[in-house]
Amino acid sequence: SRFQIQRGKTDPTSYKSLGDCFRTIFQREGFLGFYKGIFPPILAETPKRAVKFFTFEQYKKLLGYASLPPGLAFAVAGLGCGLTEAVVVNPFEVVKVTLQTNQNAFTEQPSSFAQAQQIIKTDGLGLQGLNKGLTATLGRHGVFNMVYFGFYFNVKNILPVNKDPNLEFLRKFGIGLVSGTIASIINIPFDVAKSRIQGPQPVSGEIKYRTCFKTMATVYKEEG
């Protein structure tokens, strides 16, 4: 989140590199600074995984009735499960990003529950409050799962199964690694937009990053 919210080299909070980011956080915020916002993802992880794989199977069954080619069905089912997953995780993401972009020491931060209460009290449960950035989160999870599941199952079915269990493990691991890498590269613009919308705005009291695609266009125009 720290990398995604900085606005180029002119940003006073800009980090020169990953190493510089680690050093700065450690010096200013201590070791626990690396664990800001950890509680919301832990809370979200179990329901997120359950929703993701359960809905993937359900969408895949439904698409089977539509007589879609298997390759396309996997991709569309991935898109569907990703969109459903995004609705579940977005409130947790709002709290997480708010905590992670707070540059105070870990011990000076509010708890995850208190932060969520503050967001609800100030801005409500809607698209300006606990569900801010929902469109970008839908894009992030939808695109990632569409590419990941579509690529993984299509390539896995093309490459022959290996009788050697070690080589078979490497085959599946390699396909998963490539699938995840490609999906991450394609969906990262949505992730940046999500962090800009959910994180602190450049000027207090003024909303610069409001909607997903407008935020992408602004970032592209100003930062390339």
mmCIF file of C-alpha atoms in Angstrom:
data_model
loop_
_atom_site.group_PDB
_atom_site.id
_atom_site.type_symbol
_atom_site.label_atom_id
_atom_site.label_comp_id
_atom_site.label_asym_id
_atom_site.label_seq_id
_atom_site.Cartn_x
_atom_site.Cartn_y
_atom_site.Cartn_z
ATOM 1 C CA SER A 1 0.000 0.000 0.000
ATOM 2 C CA ARG A 2 2.854 2.421 0.798
ATOM 3 C CA PHE A 3 4.279 2.040 -2.697
ATOM 4 C CA GLN A 4 0.898 2.288 -4.362
ATOM 5 C CA ILE A 5 -0.210 5.505 -2.679
ATOM 6 C CA GLN A 6 2.974 7.489 -3.353
ATOM 7 C CA ARG A 7 2.632 9.853 -6.289
ATOM 8 C CA GLY A 8 6.029 9.823 -7.993
ATOM 9 C CA LYS A 9 9.375 11.318 -6.981
ATOM 10 C CA THR A 10 7.859 14.670 -6.046
ATOM 11 C CA ASP A 11 5.790 13.047 -3.302
ATOM 12 C CA PRO A 12 7.388 13.954 0.060
ATOM 13 C CA THR A 13 6.623 10.446 1.342
ATOM 14 C CA SER A 14 8.238 8.799 -1.693
ATOM 15 C CA TYR A 15 10.419 5.717 -1.200
ATOM 16 C CA LYS A 16 13.464 5.274 -3.446
ATOM 17 C CA SER A 17 13.326 1.469 -3.488
ATOM 18 C CA LEU A 18 11.909 -1.537 -1.663
ATOM 19 C CA GLY A 19 14.958 -1.561 0.602
ATOM 20 C CA ASP A 20 14.553 2.152 1.341
ATOM 21 C CA CYS A 21 10.885 1.552 2.183
ATOM 22 C CA PHE A 22 11.801 -1.221 4.661
ATOM 23 C CA ARG A 23 14.525 0.917 6.273
ATOM 24 C CA THR A 24 12.306 4.005 6.567
ATOM 25 C CA ILE A 25 9.385 2.109 8.087
ATOM 26 C CA PHE A 26 11.722 0.350 10.548
ATOM 27 C CA GLN A 27 13.395 3.623 11.587
ATOM 28 C CA ARG A 28 10.200 5.684 11.898
ATOM 29 C CA GLU A 29 7.647 3.120 13.012
ATOM 30 C CA GLY A 30 9.614 0.215 14.456
ATOM 31 C CA PHE A 31 9.500 -3.505 13.657
ATOM 32 C CA LEU A 32 5.752 -3.697 14.301
ATOM 33 C CA GLY A 33 5.249 -1.115 11.555
ATOM 34 C CA PHE A 34 5.544 -3.987 9.066
ATOM 35 C CA TYR A 35 2.487 -5.637 10.600
ATOM 36 C CA LYS A 36 0.047 -2.758 10.404
ATOM 37 C CA GLY A 37 -3.330 -3.857 9.126
ATOM 38 C CA ILE A 38 -2.605 -7.560 9.634
ATOM 39 C CA PHE A 39 -5.791 -8.322 11.589
ATOM 40 C CA PRO A 40 -8.376 -7.551 8.830
ATOM 41 C CA PRO A 41 -6.746 -9.954 6.286
ATOM 42 C CA ILE A 42 -6.561 -12.678 8.961
ATOM 43 C CA LEU A 43 -10.263 -12.210 9.713
ATOM 44 C CA ALA A 44 -11.128 -12.198 6.002
ATOM 45 C CA GLU A 45 -8.937 -15.117 4.930
ATOM 46 C CA THR A 46 -11.185 -18.044 5.897
ATOM 47 C CA PRO A 47 -14.468 -16.667 4.474
ATOM 48 C CA LYS A 48 -12.598 -15.374 1.417
ATOM 49 C CA ARG A 49 -11.146 -18.788 0.551
ATOM 50 C CA ALA A 50 -14.434 -20.545 1.272
ATOM 51 C CA VAL A 51 -16.383 -18.151 -0.959
ATOM 52 C CA LYS A 52 -13.762 -18.258 -3.708
ATOM 53 C CA PHE A 53 -13.590 -22.020 -4.205
ATOM 54 C CA PHE A 54 -17.236 -22.774 -3.410
ATOM 55 C CA THR A 55 -18.532 -20.186 -5.886
ATOM 56 C CA PHE A 56 -15.959 -21.229 -8.507
ATOM 57 C CA GLU A 57 -17.391 -24.745 -8.481
ATOM 58 C CA GLN A 58 -20.972 -23.437 -8.570
ATOM 59 C CA TYR A 59 -20.308 -21.065 -11.487
ATOM 60 C CA LYS A 60 -18.474 -23.852 -13.314
ATOM 61 C CA LYS A 61 -21.523 -26.142 -12.964
ATOM 62 C CA LEU A 62 -23.886 -23.412 -14.165
ATOM 63 C CA LEU A 63 -21.680 -22.675 -17.164
ATOM 64 C CA GLY A 64 -21.624 -26.385 -17.991
ATOM 65 C CA TYR A 65 -25.360 -26.147 -18.709
ATOM 66 C CA ALA A 66 -24.643 -23.307 -21.132
ATOM 67 C CA SER A 67 -22.430 -25.655 -23.193
ATOM 68 C CA LEU A 68 -19.463 -23.281 -23.117
ATOM 69 C CA PRO A 69 -16.059 -24.652 -24.175
ATOM 70 C CA PRO A 70 -14.215 -25.864 -21.029
ATOM 71 C CA GLY A 71 -11.419 -23.309 -21.403
ATOM 72 C CA LEU A 72 -13.841 -20.388 -21.576
ATOM 73 C CA ALA A 73 -15.979 -21.833 -18.765
ATOM 74 C CA PHE A 74 -12.976 -21.900 -16.401
ATOM 75 C CA ALA A 75 -12.165 -18.258 -17.161
ATOM 76 C CA VAL A 76 -15.765 -17.057 -16.741
ATOM 77 C CA ALA A 77 -16.191 -19.088 -13.537
ATOM 78 C CA GLY A 78 -12.968 -17.502 -12.288
ATOM 79 C CA LEU A 79 -14.338 -14.054 -13.055
ATOM 80 C CA GLY A 80 -17.577 -14.830 -11.234
ATOM 81 C CA CYS A 81 -15.907 -16.219 -8.111
ATOM 82 C CA GLY A 82 -13.497 -13.258 -8.060
ATOM 83 C CA LEU A 83 -16.331 -10.723 -8.175
ATOM 84 C CA THR A 84 -18.142 -12.556 -5.365
ATOM 85 C CA GLU A 85 -14.942 -12.749 -3.316
ATOM 86 C CA ALA A 86 -14.388 -8.994 -3.756
ATOM 87 C CA VAL A 87 -17.736 -8.133 -2.173
ATOM 88 C CA VAL A 88 -16.755 -10.163 0.903
ATOM 89 C CA VAL A 89 -13.225 -8.753 1.340
ATOM 90 C CA ASN A 90 -13.681 -5.088 0.408
ATOM 91 C CA PRO A 91 -14.672 -3.783 3.883
ATOM 92 C CA PHE A 92 -11.634 -5.559 5.343
ATOM 93 C CA GLU A 93 -9.455 -3.994 2.630
ATOM 94 C CA VAL A 94 -10.693 -0.497 3.494
ATOM 95 C CA VAL A 95 -9.703 -0.950 7.141
ATOM 96 C CA LYS A 96 -6.381 -2.603 6.209
ATOM 97 C CA VAL A 97 -5.292 0.143 3.803
ATOM 98 C CA THR A 98 -6.313 2.862 6.282
ATOM 99 C CA LEU A 99 -4.137 1.253 8.959
ATOM 100 C CA GLN A 100 -1.202 0.546 6.627
ATOM 101 C CA THR A 101 -1.019 4.092 5.299
ATOM 102 C CA ASN A 102 -0.989 5.560 8.811
ATOM 103 C CA GLN A 103 2.656 6.493 9.442
ATOM 104 C CA ASN A 104 2.368 6.727 13.228
ATOM 105 C CA ALA A 105 3.992 4.060 15.372
ATOM 106 C CA PHE A 106 2.111 0.759 15.650
ATOM 107 C CA THR A 107 1.305 1.358 19.322
ATOM 108 C CA GLU A 108 -0.229 4.765 18.522
ATOM 109 C CA GLN A 109 -2.701 3.337 16.021
ATOM 110 C CA PRO A 110 -6.328 2.532 16.759
ATOM 111 C CA SER A 111 -7.295 -1.137 16.747
ATOM 112 C CA SER A 112 -8.821 -2.627 13.591
ATOM 113 C CA PHE A 113 -12.242 -2.642 15.279
ATOM 114 C CA ALA A 114 -11.913 0.976 16.411
ATOM 115 C CA GLN A 115 -10.764 2.008 12.912
ATOM 116 C CA ALA A 116 -13.761 0.270 11.346
ATOM 117 C CA GLN A 117 -16.095 1.985 13.834
ATOM 118 C CA GLN A 118 -14.556 5.354 12.991
ATOM 119 C CA ILE A 119 -14.979 4.805 9.246
ATOM 120 C CA ILE A 120 -18.626 3.800 9.715
ATOM 121 C CA LYS A 121 -19.291 6.734 12.057
ATOM 122 C CA THR A 122 -17.712 9.259 9.674
ATOM 123 C CA ASP A 123 -18.702 7.914 6.253
ATOM 124 C CA GLY A 124 -21.127 5.050 6.773
ATOM 125 C CA LEU A 125 -21.255 1.568 5.266
ATOM 126 C CA GLY A 126 -21.613 2.618 1.627
ATOM 127 C CA LEU A 127 -19.287 3.471 -1.237
ATOM 128 C CA GLN A 128 -17.915 6.495 0.612
ATOM 129 C CA GLY A 129 -17.301 4.530 3.804
ATOM 130 C CA LEU A 130 -16.621 0.882 4.616
ATOM 131 C CA ASN A 131 -17.182 -0.153 0.993
ATOM 132 C CA LYS A 132 -15.095 2.583 -0.584
ATOM 133 C CA GLY A 133 -13.230 1.415 -3.689
ATOM 134 C CA LEU A 134 -15.574 -1.515 -4.304
ATOM 135 C CA THR A 135 -15.367 -1.206 -8.102
ATOM 136 C CA ALA A 136 -11.570 -1.343 -8.001
ATOM 137 C CA THR A 137 -11.687 -4.347 -5.663
ATOM 138 C CA LEU A 138 -14.150 -6.057 -8.003
ATOM 139 C CA GLY A 139 -11.738 -5.411 -10.860
ATOM 140 C CA ARG A 140 -8.726 -6.626 -8.867
ATOM 141 C CA HIS A 141 -10.269 -9.934 -7.787
ATOM 142 C CA GLY A 142 -12.364 -10.486 -10.905
ATOM 143 C CA VAL A 143 -9.504 -9.998 -13.359
ATOM 144 C CA PHE A 144 -6.998 -11.930 -11.246
ATOM 145 C CA ASN A 145 -9.222 -15.002 -10.859
ATOM 146 C CA MET A 146 -10.389 -14.912 -14.465
ATOM 147 C CA VAL A 147 -6.806 -14.947 -15.760
ATOM 148 C CA TYR A 148 -5.505 -17.311 -13.070
ATOM 149 C CA PHE A 149 -8.143 -20.028 -13.342
ATOM 150 C CA GLY A 150 -8.501 -19.656 -17.117
ATOM 151 C CA PHE A 151 -4.752 -19.939 -17.731
ATOM 152 C CA TYR A 152 -4.094 -22.580 -15.050
ATOM 153 C CA PHE A 153 -6.727 -25.108 -16.087
ATOM 154 C CA ASN A 154 -6.232 -24.615 -19.825
ATOM 155 C CA VAL A 155 -2.457 -25.045 -19.690
ATOM 156 C CA LYS A 156 -2.707 -27.888 -17.133
ATOM 157 C CA ASN A 157 -4.953 -29.810 -19.527
ATOM 158 C CA ILE A 158 -2.599 -29.210 -22.459
ATOM 159 C CA LEU A 159 0.644 -30.272 -20.754
ATOM 160 C CA PRO A 160 0.781 -34.055 -20.246
ATOM 161 C CA VAL A 161 0.684 -35.509 -16.732
ATOM 162 C CA ASN A 162 4.071 -36.842 -15.587
ATOM 163 C CA LYS A 163 4.293 -40.258 -13.913
ATOM 164 C CA ASP A 164 7.212 -39.136 -11.775
ATOM 165 C CA PRO A 165 5.604 -37.472 -8.686
ATOM 166 C CA ASN A 166 8.458 -34.962 -8.352
ATOM 167 C CA LEU A 167 8.189 -33.864 -11.979
ATOM 168 C CA GLU A 168 4.387 -33.791 -11.684
ATOM 169 C CA PHE A 169 4.705 -31.490 -8.670
ATOM 170 C CA LEU A 170 7.072 -29.234 -10.626
ATOM 171 C CA ARG A 171 4.628 -29.204 -13.571
ATOM 172 C CA LYS A 172 1.728 -28.046 -11.386
ATOM 173 C CA PHE A 173 3.915 -25.642 -9.405
ATOM 174 C CA GLY A 174 5.326 -24.103 -12.591
ATOM 175 C CA ILE A 175 1.876 -23.649 -14.154
ATOM 176 C CA GLY A 176 0.572 -22.101 -10.928
ATOM 177 C CA LEU A 177 3.569 -19.769 -10.704
ATOM 178 C CA VAL A 178 3.203 -18.560 -14.287
ATOM 179 C CA SER A 179 -0.583 -18.219 -13.908
ATOM 180 C CA GLY A 180 -0.246 -16.146 -10.742
ATOM 181 C CA THR A 181 2.485 -13.960 -12.242
ATOM 182 C CA ILE A 182 0.516 -13.181 -15.408
ATOM 183 C CA ALA A 183 -2.680 -12.549 -13.421
ATOM 184 C CA SER A 184 -0.854 -10.199 -11.032
ATOM 185 C CA ILE A 185 0.703 -8.205 -13.887
ATOM 186 C CA ILE A 186 -2.694 -7.746 -15.534
ATOM 187 C CA ASN A 187 -4.624 -6.866 -12.362
ATOM 188 C CA ILE A 188 -2.093 -4.531 -10.668
ATOM 189 C CA PRO A 189 -3.612 -1.312 -12.139
ATOM 190 C CA PHE A 190 -6.855 -2.161 -10.303
ATOM 191 C CA ASP A 191 -4.861 -2.723 -7.117
ATOM 192 C CA VAL A 192 -3.134 0.659 -7.424
ATOM 193 C CA ALA A 193 -6.491 2.346 -8.062
ATOM 194 C CA LYS A 194 -7.942 0.570 -5.015
ATOM 195 C CA SER A 195 -5.111 1.790 -2.764
ATOM 196 C CA ARG A 196 -5.402 5.372 -4.045
ATOM 197 C CA ILE A 197 -9.173 5.431 -3.478
ATOM 198 C CA GLN A 198 -9.088 3.729 -0.078
ATOM 199 C CA GLY A 199 -5.935 5.458 1.164
ATOM 200 C CA PRO A 200 -5.408 9.081 2.224
ATOM 201 C CA GLN A 201 -6.123 11.713 -0.438
ATOM 202 C CA PRO A 202 -3.248 14.064 -1.457
ATOM 203 C CA VAL A 203 -5.050 17.151 -0.151
ATOM 204 C CA SER A 204 -7.047 16.877 3.069
ATOM 205 C CA GLY A 205 -10.751 17.503 2.525
ATOM 206 C CA GLU A 206 -10.468 17.124 -1.261
ATOM 207 C CA ILE A 207 -11.219 13.831 -3.025
ATOM 208 C CA LYS A 208 -8.872 13.393 -5.976
ATOM 209 C CA TYR A 209 -9.203 9.633 -6.453
ATOM 210 C CA ARG A 210 -12.925 8.914 -6.604
ATOM 211 C CA THR A 211 -13.732 6.135 -9.093
ATOM 212 C CA CYS A 212 -11.757 3.170 -10.399
ATOM 213 C CA PHE A 213 -11.248 4.011 -14.075
ATOM 214 C CA LYS A 214 -10.954 7.753 -13.491
ATOM 215 C CA THR A 215 -8.228 7.026 -10.923
ATOM 216 C CA MET A 216 -6.406 4.816 -13.437
ATOM 217 C CA ALA A 217 -6.613 7.583 -16.039
ATOM 218 C CA THR A 218 -5.304 10.172 -13.540
ATOM 219 C CA VAL A 219 -2.384 7.974 -12.471
ATOM 220 C CA TYR A 220 -1.517 7.240 -16.111
ATOM 221 C CA LYS A 221 -1.700 10.922 -17.076
ATOM 222 C CA GLU A 222 0.350 12.188 -14.138
ATOM 223 C CA GLU A 223 2.760 9.305 -13.516
ATOM 224 C CA GLY A 224 2.855 7.142 -16.605
#
